mmCIF file of C-alpha atoms in Angstrom:
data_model
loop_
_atom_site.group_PDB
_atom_site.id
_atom_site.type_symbol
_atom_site.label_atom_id
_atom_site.label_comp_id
_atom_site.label_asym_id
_atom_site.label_seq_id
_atom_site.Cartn_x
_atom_site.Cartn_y
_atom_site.Cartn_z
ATOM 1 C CA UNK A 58 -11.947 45.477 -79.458
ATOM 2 C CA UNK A 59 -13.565 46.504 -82.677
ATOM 3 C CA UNK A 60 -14.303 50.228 -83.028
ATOM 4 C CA UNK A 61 -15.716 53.312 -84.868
ATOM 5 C CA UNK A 62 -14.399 55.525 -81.896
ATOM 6 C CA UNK A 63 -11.383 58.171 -82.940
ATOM 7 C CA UNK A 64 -9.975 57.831 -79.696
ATOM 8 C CA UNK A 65 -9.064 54.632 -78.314
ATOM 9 C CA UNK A 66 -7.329 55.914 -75.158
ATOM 10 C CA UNK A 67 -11.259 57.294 -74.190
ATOM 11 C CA UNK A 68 -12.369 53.718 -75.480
ATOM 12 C CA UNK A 69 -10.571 51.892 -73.269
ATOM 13 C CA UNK A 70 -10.548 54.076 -70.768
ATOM 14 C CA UNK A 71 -14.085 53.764 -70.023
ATOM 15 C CA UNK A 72 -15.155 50.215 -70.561
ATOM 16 C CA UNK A 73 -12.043 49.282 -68.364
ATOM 17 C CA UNK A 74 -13.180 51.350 -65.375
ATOM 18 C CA UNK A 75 -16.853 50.209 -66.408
ATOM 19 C CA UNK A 76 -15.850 46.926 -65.807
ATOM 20 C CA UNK A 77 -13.449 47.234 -63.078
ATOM 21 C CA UNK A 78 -16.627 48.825 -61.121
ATOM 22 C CA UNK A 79 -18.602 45.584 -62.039
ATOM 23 C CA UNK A 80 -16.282 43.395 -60.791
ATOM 24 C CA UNK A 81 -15.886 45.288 -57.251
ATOM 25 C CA UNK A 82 -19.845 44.528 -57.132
ATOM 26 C CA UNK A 83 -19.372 40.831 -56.266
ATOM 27 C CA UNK A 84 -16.369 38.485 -55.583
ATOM 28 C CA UNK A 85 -17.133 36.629 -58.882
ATOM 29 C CA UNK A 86 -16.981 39.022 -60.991
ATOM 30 C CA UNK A 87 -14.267 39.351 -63.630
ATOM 31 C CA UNK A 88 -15.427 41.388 -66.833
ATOM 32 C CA UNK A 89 -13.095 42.391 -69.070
ATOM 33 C CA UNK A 90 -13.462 45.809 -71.345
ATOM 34 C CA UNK A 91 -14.884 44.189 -74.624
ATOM 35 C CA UNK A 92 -17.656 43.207 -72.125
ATOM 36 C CA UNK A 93 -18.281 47.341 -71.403
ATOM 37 C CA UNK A 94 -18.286 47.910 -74.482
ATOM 38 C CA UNK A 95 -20.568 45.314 -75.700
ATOM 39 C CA UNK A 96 -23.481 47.003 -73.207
ATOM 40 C CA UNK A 97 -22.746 50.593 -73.700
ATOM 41 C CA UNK A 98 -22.723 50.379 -77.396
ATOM 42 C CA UNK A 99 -25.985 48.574 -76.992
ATOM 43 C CA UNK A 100 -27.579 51.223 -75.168
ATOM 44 C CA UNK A 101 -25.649 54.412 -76.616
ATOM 45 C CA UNK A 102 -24.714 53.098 -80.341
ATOM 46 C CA UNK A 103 -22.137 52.130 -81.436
ATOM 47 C CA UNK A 104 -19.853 55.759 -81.434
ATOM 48 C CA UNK A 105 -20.989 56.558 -78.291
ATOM 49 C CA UNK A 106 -19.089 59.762 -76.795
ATOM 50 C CA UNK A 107 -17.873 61.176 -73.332
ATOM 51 C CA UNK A 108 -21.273 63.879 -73.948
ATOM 52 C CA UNK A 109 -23.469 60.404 -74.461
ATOM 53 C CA UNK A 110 -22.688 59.363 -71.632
ATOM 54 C CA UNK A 111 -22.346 62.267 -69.443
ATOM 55 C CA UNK A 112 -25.853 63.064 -70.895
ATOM 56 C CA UNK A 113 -26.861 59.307 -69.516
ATOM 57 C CA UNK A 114 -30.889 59.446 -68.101
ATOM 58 C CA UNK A 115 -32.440 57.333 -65.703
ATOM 59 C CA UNK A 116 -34.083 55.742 -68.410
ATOM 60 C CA UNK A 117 -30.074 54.909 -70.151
ATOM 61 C CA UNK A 118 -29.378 53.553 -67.069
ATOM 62 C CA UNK A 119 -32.343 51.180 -66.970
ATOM 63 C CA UNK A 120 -31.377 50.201 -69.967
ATOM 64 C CA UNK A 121 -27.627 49.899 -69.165
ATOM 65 C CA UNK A 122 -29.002 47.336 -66.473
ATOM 66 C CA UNK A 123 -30.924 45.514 -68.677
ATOM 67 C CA UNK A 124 -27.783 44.856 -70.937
ATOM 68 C CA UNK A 125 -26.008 44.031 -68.133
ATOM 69 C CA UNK A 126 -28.257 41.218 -67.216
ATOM 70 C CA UNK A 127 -29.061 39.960 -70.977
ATOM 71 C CA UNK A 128 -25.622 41.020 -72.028
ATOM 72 C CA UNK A 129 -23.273 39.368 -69.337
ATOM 73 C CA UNK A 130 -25.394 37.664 -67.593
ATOM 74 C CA UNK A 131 -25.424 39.098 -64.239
ATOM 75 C CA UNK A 132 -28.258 38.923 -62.616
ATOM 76 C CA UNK A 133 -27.622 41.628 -59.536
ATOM 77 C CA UNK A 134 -27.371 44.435 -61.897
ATOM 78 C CA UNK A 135 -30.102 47.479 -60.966
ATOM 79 C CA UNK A 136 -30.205 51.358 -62.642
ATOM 80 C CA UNK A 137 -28.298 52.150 -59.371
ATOM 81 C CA UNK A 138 -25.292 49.587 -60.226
ATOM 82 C CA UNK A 139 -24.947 50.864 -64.086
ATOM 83 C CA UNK A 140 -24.948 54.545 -62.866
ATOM 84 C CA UNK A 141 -22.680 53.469 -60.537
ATOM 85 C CA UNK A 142 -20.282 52.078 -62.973
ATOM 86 C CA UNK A 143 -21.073 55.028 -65.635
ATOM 87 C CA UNK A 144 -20.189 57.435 -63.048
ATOM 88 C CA UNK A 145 -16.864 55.442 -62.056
ATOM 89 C CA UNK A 146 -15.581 54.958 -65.424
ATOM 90 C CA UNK A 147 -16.147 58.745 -66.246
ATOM 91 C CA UNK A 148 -14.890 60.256 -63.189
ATOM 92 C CA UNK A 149 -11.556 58.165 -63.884
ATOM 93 C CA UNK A 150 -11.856 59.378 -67.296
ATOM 94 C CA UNK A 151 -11.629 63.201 -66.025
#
């Protein structure tokens, strides 16, 4: 995983947990964290921070959706699933 991010442990932490709540929201899911990262930087930039993301609007997580479908290709993705995920990956973060 290519970066501009200072802290790694933060990175990873987040697009992991992004992902891992993905994958819980059907049985054939399996995204990875490079696939995270790939939407969130295309919705919050590409240095992106724990404020960003905290900050995240129901418009960010329309568009989180929308990179989740163009993105990865998964087609059951709503603003309700990306929040879902944002708030999963930064509650594991805490």
């Amino acid at each position: 995983m290519t970066s501009t991010h200072d802290d790694l442990d933060f990175i990873s932490s987040i697009c992991s947990n992004f992902a891992d709540s993905l994958n819980k929201t059907a049985d054939d899911c399996v995204f990875c964290g490079q696939d995270s990262y790939e939407v969130l930087t295309a919705v919050f930039g590409d240095d992106f921070s724990e404020r960003d993301l905290r900050a995240a609007t129901p418009r960010n997580h329309q568009d989180l959706a929308e990179a989740i479908v163009d993105v990865l290709e998964f087609d059951l993705a709503t603003p309700q699933v990306a929040r879902d995920a944002l708030e999963y990956a930064l509650a594991l973060w805490s």
